[in-house]
XYZ file of C-alpha atoms in Angstrom:
708
model
C 6.762 5.306 0.854
C 4.530 8.302 0.997
C 1.251 8.671 -0.808
C 0.077 11.861 -2.384
C -3.059 11.708 -0.260
C -1.961 12.217 3.319
C -5.482 11.588 4.554
C -4.882 8.079 3.301
C -1.142 8.265 3.401
C 0.218 5.692 5.726
C -1.598 2.672 4.378
C 0.278 2.488 1.073
C 3.159 4.619 2.006
C 6.182 5.365 4.061
C 5.274 4.697 7.659
C 4.596 7.624 9.917
C 7.595 9.137 11.609
C 6.796 6.656 14.371
C 5.783 3.068 13.596
C 2.027 3.222 13.119
C -0.303 0.698 14.625
C -2.080 -1.566 12.205
C -5.113 0.651 12.494
C -4.370 2.888 9.531
C -5.902 0.522 7.002
C -9.131 2.501 6.994
C -7.303 5.615 5.827
C -6.864 4.225 2.322
C -10.178 2.645 1.503
C -11.013 4.729 -1.512
C -9.600 4.484 -4.988
C -9.017 8.207 -4.916
C -6.090 7.215 -2.745
C -4.422 7.953 -6.042
C -1.197 6.098 -5.430
C -1.968 2.549 -6.555
C 0.785 0.335 -5.129
C 1.713 -2.943 -6.761
C 1.905 -4.860 -3.482
C 1.173 -4.584 0.225
C 4.211 -5.542 2.297
C 5.303 -6.052 5.844
C 8.924 -5.033 6.260
C 11.226 -7.381 8.127
C 14.756 -7.377 6.717
C 17.892 -9.308 7.510
C 21.187 -7.678 8.227
C 24.771 -6.993 7.360
C 27.541 -5.279 9.238
C 30.506 -4.214 7.104
C 30.564 -1.287 4.689
C 30.826 -3.087 1.339
C 27.807 -2.822 -0.984
C 25.431 -5.789 -0.792
C 24.749 -7.466 -4.128
C 21.364 -8.744 -5.254
C 21.049 -12.485 -5.745
C 20.727 -13.760 -9.292
C 18.072 -16.391 -10.012
C 19.186 -19.345 -12.080
C 21.279 -19.195 -15.211
C 18.894 -17.038 -17.234
C 16.534 -15.521 -14.663
C 14.355 -18.412 -13.479
C 15.115 -20.437 -10.371
C 14.559 -23.766 -12.095
C 15.520 -25.631 -8.906
C 12.539 -23.986 -7.231
C 10.145 -25.427 -9.819
C 8.209 -28.644 -9.371
C 8.119 -30.429 -12.737
C 5.828 -33.127 -11.314
C 3.012 -30.562 -11.224
C 1.080 -29.989 -14.433
C 1.018 -26.270 -15.444
C -2.698 -26.543 -16.168
C -3.422 -27.966 -12.731
C -1.419 -25.592 -10.546
C 0.766 -23.080 -12.345
C 1.972 -21.541 -9.085
C 3.090 -25.001 -7.941
C 4.708 -25.763 -11.304
C 6.872 -22.632 -11.218
C 7.333 -22.290 -7.439
C 6.442 -25.666 -5.933
C 9.853 -26.794 -4.659
C 10.585 -23.298 -3.410
C 7.284 -23.318 -1.493
C 7.969 -26.770 -0.011
C 11.489 -25.941 1.121
C 11.158 -22.319 2.228
C 10.118 -21.602 5.808
C 8.414 -18.346 6.679
C 10.891 -16.507 8.926
C 9.726 -16.303 12.527
C 9.569 -12.517 12.374
C 7.264 -12.503 9.364
C 3.612 -13.222 8.808
C 4.123 -13.844 5.087
C 7.106 -14.372 2.828
C 7.971 -14.304 -0.854
C 9.720 -12.460 -3.651
C 8.832 -9.006 -2.359
C 9.995 -9.911 1.147
C 13.327 -11.207 -0.142
C 13.971 -7.879 -1.852
C 12.766 -5.974 1.177
C 15.278 -7.969 3.230
C 17.947 -6.868 0.797
C 16.848 -3.238 0.761
C 16.758 -2.933 4.541
C 20.080 -4.724 4.948
C 21.514 -2.110 2.611
C 19.847 0.696 4.525
C 21.125 -0.701 7.803
C 24.653 -0.689 6.446
C 24.209 2.918 5.401
C 22.741 4.253 8.635
C 25.221 2.377 10.795
C 28.046 3.900 8.768
C 26.865 7.461 9.391
C 29.021 9.334 11.914
C 27.695 9.965 15.404
C 27.723 13.732 14.999
C 25.571 16.372 16.674
C 22.195 16.295 14.854
C 21.837 20.003 15.612
C 24.533 20.581 12.984
C 21.811 20.158 10.391
C 23.613 17.372 8.541
C 21.158 14.763 7.227
C 23.432 11.845 8.005
C 23.883 13.043 11.579
C 20.097 13.297 11.977
C 19.484 9.829 10.546
C 22.204 8.391 12.769
C 20.626 10.017 15.839
C 17.190 8.665 14.916
C 18.491 5.139 14.482
C 20.832 5.084 17.477
C 18.226 6.586 19.735
C 15.830 3.807 18.806
C 18.554 1.215 19.367
C 19.274 2.439 22.909
C 17.028 -0.092 24.628
C 18.420 0.603 28.071
C 17.450 4.274 27.918
C 14.019 3.466 26.515
C 13.415 0.852 29.182
C 14.500 3.251 31.909
C 12.080 5.898 30.639
C 9.183 3.429 30.776
C 5.855 5.194 30.233
C 7.230 8.619 31.096
C 7.469 9.927 27.489
C 3.770 9.146 27.010
C 2.554 11.059 30.035
C 2.387 14.595 28.543
C 0.130 13.324 25.745
C -2.060 11.429 28.217
C -2.162 14.434 30.504
C -3.743 16.450 27.701
C -6.373 13.733 27.318
C -7.025 13.579 31.064
C -7.383 17.359 31.214
C -10.053 17.426 28.502
C -13.114 19.012 30.080
C -15.468 18.953 27.109
C -16.064 17.432 23.727
C -14.600 20.604 22.246
C -11.351 19.581 23.917
C -11.623 16.077 22.440
C -12.181 17.518 18.965
C -9.064 19.631 19.447
C -7.060 16.534 20.371
C -8.362 14.823 17.244
C -7.237 17.771 15.136
C -3.812 17.826 16.769
C -3.326 14.119 16.113
C -2.366 14.927 12.532
C 0.885 16.345 13.857
C 1.647 13.762 16.517
C 0.214 10.900 18.504
C -3.504 10.244 18.763
C -6.467 9.433 16.568
C -9.521 11.042 15.039
C -12.907 9.915 13.812
C -12.120 11.913 10.666
C -8.834 11.548 8.811
C -7.699 14.662 6.958
C -4.870 15.062 4.496
C -3.560 17.059 1.573
C -3.153 15.960 -2.031
C -3.617 16.915 -5.665
C -7.188 17.996 -6.336
C -8.855 15.411 -8.579
C -10.952 18.099 -10.245
C -8.047 20.601 -10.404
C -4.901 18.451 -10.684
C -2.526 21.406 -10.645
C -3.532 22.450 -7.116
C -3.380 20.816 -3.711
C -6.544 20.524 -1.669
C -7.722 19.207 1.697
C -9.433 15.816 1.868
C -11.350 14.109 4.644
C -12.097 10.387 5.078
C -13.808 8.176 7.627
C -11.470 6.812 10.296
C -11.410 5.734 13.922
C -11.463 1.918 13.778
C -8.706 0.157 15.657
C -9.372 -3.135 13.852
C -9.290 -1.651 10.373
C -12.229 -2.690 8.239
C -15.839 -2.397 9.420
C -16.335 -6.092 8.693
C -14.120 -6.933 11.672
C -16.788 -5.410 13.936
C -19.952 -6.563 12.208
C -19.291 -10.088 10.941
C -19.918 -12.871 13.445
C -16.934 -14.888 12.258
C -14.618 -12.208 13.653
C -16.000 -12.480 17.186
C -12.675 -13.966 18.462
C -10.789 -10.969 17.059
C -13.186 -8.563 18.739
C -12.901 -10.378 22.062
C -9.117 -10.290 21.919
C -9.151 -6.642 20.805
C -11.222 -5.663 23.840
C -8.718 -7.431 26.100
C -5.884 -5.617 24.321
C -7.564 -2.237 24.833
C -7.858 -2.985 28.543
C -4.232 -4.103 28.650
C -2.993 -0.892 27.014
C -5.133 1.323 29.215
C -3.811 -0.512 32.235
C -0.200 0.011 31.152
C -0.978 3.690 30.621
C -2.407 3.977 34.108
C -5.921 4.804 32.909
C -8.799 4.299 35.305
C -11.216 1.371 34.914
C -9.420 -0.255 31.964
C -11.792 -3.209 31.583
C -14.933 -1.068 31.772
C -13.517 1.484 29.360
C -12.370 -1.231 26.952
C -15.927 -2.492 26.619
C -17.184 1.060 26.045
C -14.500 1.711 23.405
C -15.361 -1.439 21.474
C -19.047 -0.464 21.570
C -18.168 3.023 20.312
C -16.069 1.696 17.445
C -18.807 -0.763 16.535
C -21.178 2.179 16.085
C -18.572 3.873 13.903
C -18.217 0.689 11.864
C -21.957 0.657 11.256
C -21.708 4.202 9.908
C -18.664 3.539 7.728
C -18.912 2.842 4.041
C -17.778 -0.593 2.891
C -14.400 -0.921 1.244
C -16.083 -1.464 -2.111
C -18.161 1.699 -1.741
C -15.094 3.652 -0.700
C -13.304 2.710 -3.939
C -15.878 4.408 -6.161
C -14.256 7.624 -7.364
C -17.569 8.895 -8.710
C -18.931 8.932 -5.158
C -15.867 9.925 -3.129
C -15.308 13.426 -4.490
C -17.660 15.641 -2.479
C -16.383 19.196 -1.944
C -17.959 20.926 1.036
C -17.423 24.412 2.399
C -15.834 23.912 5.800
C -18.200 26.490 7.272
C -21.144 24.342 6.145
C -20.073 21.199 7.972
C -21.695 22.426 11.186
C -25.093 22.267 9.475
C -24.409 19.283 7.193
C -22.891 17.139 9.962
C -24.015 18.624 13.286
C -22.774 17.379 16.610
C -19.034 17.636 16.011
C -17.047 20.842 16.759
C -15.688 21.269 13.248
C -14.207 24.732 13.713
C -12.293 23.554 16.773
C -11.091 20.448 14.930
C -9.795 22.342 11.898
C -8.164 25.042 14.010
C -6.322 22.465 16.097
C -5.144 20.820 12.872
C -3.838 24.160 11.620
C -6.134 24.302 8.590
C -8.760 26.705 9.920
C -8.305 29.072 6.959
C -9.040 26.371 4.396
C -12.360 27.315 2.758
C -13.373 23.825 1.659
C -12.650 20.142 2.140
C -13.277 17.246 -0.238
C -15.236 14.677 1.747
C -14.870 11.042 0.743
C -17.654 9.119 2.458
C -20.105 12.013 2.627
C -23.116 10.097 3.944
C -21.018 8.505 6.722
C -19.751 11.804 8.130
C -23.075 13.081 9.565
C -23.662 9.697 11.223
C -20.179 9.753 12.749
C -20.675 13.320 13.952
C -23.900 12.189 15.637
C -22.081 9.274 17.275
C -19.536 11.737 18.637
C -22.301 14.004 19.935
C -24.047 11.147 21.727
C -20.926 9.517 23.129
C -20.029 9.785 26.786
C -17.132 12.203 27.387
C -15.268 9.688 29.536
C -15.528 7.090 26.779
C -14.164 9.530 24.211
C -11.282 10.335 26.545
C -10.541 6.652 27.092
C -10.763 6.057 23.318
C -8.200 8.783 22.678
C -5.969 7.539 25.506
C -6.004 4.010 24.114
C -5.187 5.018 20.550
C -2.445 7.367 21.707
C -0.886 4.567 23.737
C -1.379 1.972 21.017
C 0.288 4.205 18.444
C 3.193 5.091 20.719
C 3.758 1.573 22.072
C 6.580 0.553 19.658
C 8.638 3.502 20.953
C 8.137 2.756 24.627
C 9.459 0.180 27.065
C 9.256 -3.557 26.506
C 5.938 -3.919 28.328
C 4.261 -1.629 25.769
C 6.060 -2.807 22.639
C 5.581 -6.480 23.499
C 1.872 -5.992 24.157
C 1.426 -4.219 20.822
C 3.341 -6.974 19.017
C 1.456 -9.777 20.741
C -1.883 -8.438 19.557
C -1.262 -6.746 16.231
C 1.425 -9.001 14.776
C 1.201 -12.316 16.620
C -2.526 -12.664 17.258
C -3.962 -10.885 14.216
C -1.327 -11.982 11.676
C 0.243 -15.085 13.223
C 3.803 -13.735 13.355
C 5.605 -15.816 16.014
C 8.459 -13.476 16.912
C 9.050 -9.759 17.226
C 11.376 -8.310 14.605
C 14.925 -7.690 15.677
C 15.521 -4.289 17.173
C 17.675 -3.073 14.297
C 14.964 -3.877 11.788
C 12.492 -1.714 13.646
C 15.178 0.960 13.995
C 15.712 1.061 10.243
C 11.954 1.446 9.709
C 11.873 4.265 12.267
C 14.696 6.180 10.570
C 13.204 5.624 7.125
C 9.816 6.815 8.311
C 11.248 10.132 9.401
C 13.901 10.791 6.715
C 13.350 8.268 3.935
C 14.536 10.403 1.036
C 17.710 11.458 2.844
C 18.622 7.776 3.108
C 17.447 7.158 -0.460
C 19.847 9.772 -1.792
C 22.780 7.712 -0.516
C 21.124 4.415 -1.461
C 20.920 5.161 -5.176
C 24.564 6.194 -5.364
C 25.499 2.644 -4.387
C 22.723 0.549 -5.866
C 21.238 2.077 -8.995
C 23.527 1.936 -12.057
C 22.751 4.143 -15.020
C 22.340 1.183 -17.382
C 19.407 -0.103 -15.307
C 17.552 3.145 -15.934
C 18.326 3.031 -19.660
C 17.075 -0.537 -20.012
C 13.957 0.274 -18.024
C 13.266 3.256 -20.287
C 13.350 0.907 -23.266
C 11.109 -1.655 -21.571
C 8.536 0.955 -20.621
C 8.545 2.403 -24.131
C 7.911 -1.034 -25.614
C 5.085 -1.839 -23.202
C 3.465 1.538 -23.882
C 3.637 0.840 -27.612
C 1.998 -2.516 -27.015
C -0.788 -0.774 -25.113
C -1.158 1.686 -27.963
C -1.553 -1.207 -30.390
C -4.097 -2.901 -28.127
C -6.210 0.242 -28.061
C -6.368 0.159 -31.841
C -7.622 -3.421 -31.956
C -10.198 -3.498 -29.154
C -13.457 -4.602 -30.749
C -15.622 -3.405 -27.867
C -14.397 0.200 -27.852
C -15.923 2.974 -29.967
C -13.759 5.449 -31.929
C -14.745 8.314 -29.604
C -13.608 6.515 -26.446
C -10.544 5.136 -28.233
C -9.404 8.649 -29.095
C -9.637 9.697 -25.443
C -7.825 6.535 -24.335
C -4.966 7.313 -26.712
C -4.786 10.832 -25.322
C -4.526 9.439 -21.823
C -1.785 7.010 -22.791
C 0.121 9.804 -24.546
C -0.046 11.813 -21.329
C 1.462 9.096 -19.144
C 4.438 10.278 -17.124
C 7.312 8.022 -16.075
C 9.651 8.120 -13.087
C 12.392 5.553 -12.653
C 14.823 5.041 -9.807
C 14.759 8.224 -7.758
C 13.500 11.824 -7.777
C 15.339 14.623 -9.540
C 14.899 16.817 -6.468
C 15.335 15.558 -2.910
C 13.343 16.518 0.181
C 14.859 19.238 2.344
C 15.025 18.070 5.968
C 16.767 21.156 7.325
C 13.605 22.148 9.186
C 13.352 18.829 11.030
C 14.743 18.969 14.553
C 16.285 15.724 15.776
C 17.641 15.386 19.299
C 20.052 12.633 20.276
C 18.457 10.108 22.619
C 14.913 11.510 22.362
C 13.061 8.784 20.472
C 9.572 9.856 21.454
C 10.226 13.537 20.858
C 11.865 12.819 17.511
C 8.779 10.880 16.449
C 6.498 13.752 17.435
C 8.652 16.345 15.685
C 8.923 14.227 12.547
C 5.143 13.834 12.389
C 4.675 17.575 12.873
C 7.331 18.285 10.244
C 5.415 16.181 7.698
C 2.038 17.657 8.575
C 3.321 21.228 8.452
C 4.869 20.472 5.068
C 1.578 19.159 3.715
C -0.856 21.678 5.167
C 1.262 24.592 3.913
C 0.608 23.381 0.355
C -3.187 23.670 0.411
C -4.190 25.770 -2.590
C -0.638 25.850 -3.926
C 0.741 24.567 -7.222
C 1.310 20.795 -7.318
C 4.922 19.658 -7.371
C 4.859 17.329 -10.371
C 8.321 16.028 -9.551
C 7.373 14.722 -6.118
C 7.603 10.998 -5.467
C 5.179 8.911 -3.434
C 7.772 6.266 -2.530
C 11.414 6.347 -1.523
C 14.062 4.834 -3.847
C 14.702 1.966 -1.403
C 11.043 0.906 -1.461
C 10.325 -2.472 -3.079
C 7.148 -1.534 -4.893
C 5.789 0.474 -7.812
C 2.719 2.637 -8.322
C 0.413 4.526 -10.622
C -0.905 7.973 -9.689
C -4.246 8.766 -11.272
C -4.059 12.497 -10.511
C -0.568 12.898 -11.980
C -1.240 10.173 -14.585
C 2.195 8.688 -14.099
C 3.853 5.371 -13.347
C 6.731 5.187 -10.883
C 9.369 2.509 -10.296
C 11.704 2.975 -7.327
C 15.266 1.726 -7.637
C 14.837 -1.110 -5.117
C 12.348 -3.067 -7.232
C 14.603 -3.022 -10.292
C 16.520 -6.190 -9.436
C 15.814 -9.955 -9.512
C 13.231 -11.451 -9.611
C 11.657 -8.360 -11.197
C 14.475 -7.074 -13.336
C 17.951 -8.337 -14.151
C 19.800 -6.592 -16.990
C 21.697 -9.842 -17.603
C 18.668 -12.145 -17.627
C 16.767 -13.583 -20.559
C 14.561 -10.862 -22.100
C 11.515 -13.139 -21.958
C 11.852 -13.398 -18.172
C 12.325 -9.649 -17.788
C 9.250 -8.965 -19.906
C 7.189 -11.439 -17.894
C 8.410 -10.002 -14.592
C 9.113 -6.259 -14.687
C 7.326 -5.985 -18.042
C 4.207 -7.398 -16.430
C 4.634 -4.931 -13.560
C 5.029 -2.036 -16.006
C 1.908 -3.189 -17.800
C 0.090 -3.557 -14.487
C 0.831 0.057 -13.570
C -0.142 1.335 -17.031
C -3.421 -0.572 -16.824
C -4.154 1.083 -13.489
C -4.834 4.164 -15.571
C -7.537 2.131 -17.310
C -8.865 -0.083 -14.514
C -12.348 0.218 -13.047
C -11.439 3.403 -11.133
C -8.323 4.715 -12.866
C -10.280 4.963 -16.106
C -12.347 7.746 -14.544
C -9.518 10.281 -14.908
C -8.283 11.652 -18.202
C -4.806 12.261 -19.591
C -4.367 15.383 -17.474
C -5.374 13.549 -14.290
C -8.774 15.269 -14.226
C -11.624 13.255 -12.742
C -14.223 13.248 -15.545
C -16.256 10.779 -17.578
C -14.659 10.434 -21.011
C -16.381 7.156 -21.894
C -19.264 6.499 -24.262
C -21.982 4.896 -22.096
C -22.152 1.760 -24.228
C -18.356 1.294 -23.932
C -18.499 1.668 -20.166
C -21.260 -0.938 -20.029
C -19.178 -3.414 -22.044
C -16.162 -2.766 -19.826
C -18.171 -3.328 -16.657
C -19.646 -6.557 -17.994
C -16.169 -7.959 -18.588
C -14.989 -6.709 -15.189
C -17.887 -8.536 -13.533
C -16.850 -11.765 -15.260
C -13.315 -11.289 -13.969
C -14.601 -10.627 -10.476
C -16.606 -13.843 -10.511
C -13.479 -15.785 -11.388
C -11.592 -14.409 -8.396
C -14.475 -14.887 -5.981
C -14.588 -18.574 -6.943
C -11.104 -19.265 -5.576
C -11.131 -21.128 -2.300
C -8.675 -21.176 0.589
C -8.889 -24.613 2.253
C -7.231 -23.356 5.433
C -9.827 -20.542 5.639
C -13.055 -22.072 4.326
C -15.160 -19.049 5.268
C -12.968 -16.519 3.422
C -12.991 -15.416 -0.217
C -11.438 -12.624 -2.263
C -13.636 -9.528 -2.283
C -13.600 -8.912 -6.020
C -15.109 -5.441 -5.749
C -12.245 -4.338 -3.494
C -9.477 -6.093 -5.457
C -10.963 -5.295 -8.876
C -8.435 -2.630 -9.848
C -5.471 -4.841 -8.995
C -6.955 -7.851 -10.766
C -7.652 -5.831 -13.909
C -4.109 -4.466 -13.650
C -2.678 -7.989 -13.563
C -4.730 -9.233 -16.513
C -4.136 -6.211 -18.708
C -0.520 -5.918 -17.597
C 0.437 -9.453 -18.566
C -1.466 -9.116 -21.852
C 0.342 -6.010 -23.068
C 3.704 -7.166 -21.676
C 3.427 -10.334 -23.787
C 2.676 -8.219 -26.841
C 5.687 -6.034 -26.031
C 7.938 -9.072 -25.660
C 6.885 -10.445 -29.019
C 7.412 -7.065 -30.642
C 10.904 -6.908 -29.133
C 11.859 -10.060 -31.048
C 11.508 -8.047 -34.262
C 10.182 -11.035 -36.176
C 12.886 -13.437 -35.020
C 12.167 -16.729 -33.287
C 12.932 -16.703 -29.564
C 15.657 -19.160 -28.533
C 14.825 -22.270 -26.512
C 16.659 -22.317 -23.167
C 16.906 -25.551 -21.205
C 13.910 -26.798 -23.117
C 11.700 -23.772 -22.402
C 10.327 -21.600 -25.203
C 10.263 -17.813 -25.068
C 6.553 -17.685 -24.273
C 6.972 -20.283 -21.542
C 9.803 -18.314 -19.952
C 7.690 -15.156 -20.159
C 4.832 -16.682 -18.156
C 7.273 -18.311 -15.733
C 8.837 -14.904 -15.106
C 5.426 -13.565 -14.105
C 4.635 -16.481 -11.781
C 8.061 -16.342 -10.132
C 7.457 -12.717 -9.091
C 4.420 -13.845 -7.079
C 6.124 -16.402 -4.880
C 4.169 -16.020 -1.653
C 3.721 -17.985 1.571
C 1.192 -17.008 4.247
C 0.459 -17.746 7.833
C -3.256 -18.428 8.101
C -4.016 -15.386 10.244
C -2.052 -13.119 7.915
C -3.947 -14.440 4.914
C -7.217 -13.746 6.723
C -6.105 -10.171 7.389
C -5.126 -9.754 3.752
C -8.497 -10.963 2.544
C -10.317 -8.619 4.932
C -8.155 -5.481 4.811
C -6.113 -5.836 1.629
C -6.785 -4.473 -1.848
C -4.669 -7.126 -3.580
C -5.415 -10.770 -4.247
C -2.916 -13.078 -2.518
C 0.284 -13.614 -4.496
C -0.240 -17.329 -5.066
C -3.495 -16.416 -6.848
C -1.919 -13.598 -8.850
C 0.655 -16.069 -10.202
C -1.934 -17.888 -12.321
C -5.366 -16.201 -12.186
C -4.859 -13.616 -14.941
C -3.130 -16.179 -17.190
C -6.336 -18.221 -17.403
C -7.702 -15.478 -19.659
C -4.647 -15.313 -21.962
C -4.854 -17.627 -24.988
C -1.062 -17.734 -25.410
C -0.641 -19.293 -21.973
C -2.766 -22.266 -23.038
C -0.750 -22.633 -26.231
C 2.599 -22.301 -24.462
C 1.969 -25.153 -22.025
C -0.467 -27.304 -23.998
C -3.293 -26.729 -21.524
C -6.561 -28.406 -22.470
C -10.125 -28.591 -21.202
C -9.073 -31.609 -19.146
C -6.917 -29.349 -16.948
C -8.432 -27.791 -13.789
C -7.333 -24.257 -14.714
C -8.961 -24.386 -18.155
C -11.419 -21.619 -19.011
C -13.333 -22.053 -22.257
C -12.307 -19.460 -24.876
C -15.769 -17.905 -24.953
C -15.618 -17.380 -21.164
C -12.164 -15.813 -21.041
C -12.200 -12.171 -20.011
C -11.029 -9.717 -22.670
C -10.644 -6.189 -21.358
C -7.406 -4.509 -22.403
């Protein structure tokens, strides 16, 4: 996946050309990260070896895995358990995963398919320019463990040499700028995307960055002291492997430096506010607005020195971070850059490096017991560098034309349901309603795969050069993006590859996008009961449409322009309902993590998307019946099957540490919450299952949230 905001790109998107460390979470803190993904995933597929296409698994006789239900659980007590209880009891989390569920099952399928593709590509000379030959060289180079082990830390040394040779903070700023096109890190993440105030042009953005633990809370909250202690030990370990002087002393200094950065950073909630994160600044003025950092050197090293302006996200944080840079010890800055370079490169190096990175980032932070198999990481590496080239072959095998046609019809019906909802909202004035209709009319739709594929002819891939291929792939992507600054936006571009199991809404393009890989069970089955499809993929379609009208998406109009088109009294009513919804989510407890709660201000857009999505999908399902009564299947009514389809999508199991990371760094509520939380505000759910005030999930009608 690739977002349209490269400054925030890797968090929601296709991984970097090399597997990124789990430190990129802070690149996508703001809602102006305009690609709003349905789900945050960790990829860990299972395999296949012959060349026959791999079929998706059907669920039950009509789309619901009834054997996975637990009929002893009352729907009004635990709807997730009612629909998924036996599945949850009998499904182990694979050892190479930190969480598991419906998305992971499809990701397993997608990567098994991709593996079969890349392993079938001929071992030709990648210099021939053939995409398949390049992908094969990327994958096979990564799979050559013996060669990688023999090389040890040698591939890393040129990058570390540049860090060692830095004689001034100007040199450090240059390394930070160069990190956009290779290994390394910066206090300030820059990237290129559609301009929110001029959606037809690309512009340069800049966001706060630099935290190896992700969110600022990890540095400032006392309950994360064990994570900080282990992180400091990990820094020392990596510096030691890299041969850096005084690893323990430098590790302590690096943690202290990042703690200062964390204090300067905006919170995740603040960074979501699109009204506050669009701050255009003339690049020449940064020296006076944020003194202490060599801005001209930084931008020149990044290759964007001729860019007249940059849109700054967290504008009040940048001067503080520049001051921290100015006051930092040069040796500490060098050690900081050496650590992050090594940390980022570790998955491509010998076992000592890759195991250390896994032990901290996956096992300690997320509770994943075992490293993923080599081939799984190899698939991710190849996809990161040439995802669309693989996707082009993927859709020929796995995306039939009838799936697209049926999805077109589903989307049209859900959009019509949204149109009808807009006409009946009691809280919305005619003036705002007119603008909302205009926005809905402007919605774009992409299904399956792009009409035009990326051209990888300019990407140089060398057989057996894993590290060099990663560097060249990163540079290829950055050169592609920076060359577009000020140019016309490519409206046909996709932010995810076809083999990605996800979906998204782009606020700047005002479009919803559904890659081919998500259009299969449990989300979509052309042979399943329509009620299940409407509850599953229909709810997802509705979710993505509602992103255009959630607490941040609503701030752009039908052309993708960031502007306020709301009557003040309507906005106030909307925000009051959103606050009620947030309070519901913050009340949910996690017995295994008693000190953790959902941050409703961070997850607000996703929670509104779920509530509005399921509401309009239900309306669309009922409209699709054309006045006829839905059949009863195995004793379940149409409405019951609809809500079961939604809950089945959100089958999710967590390791405790992974759940903690999700609650701290994630923008989505955990799946087991998403399965039932929005339904508590939908009257039809109560009617469908006979839920009464005696049931734990009951919300009194006057307290149910009514937004879209």
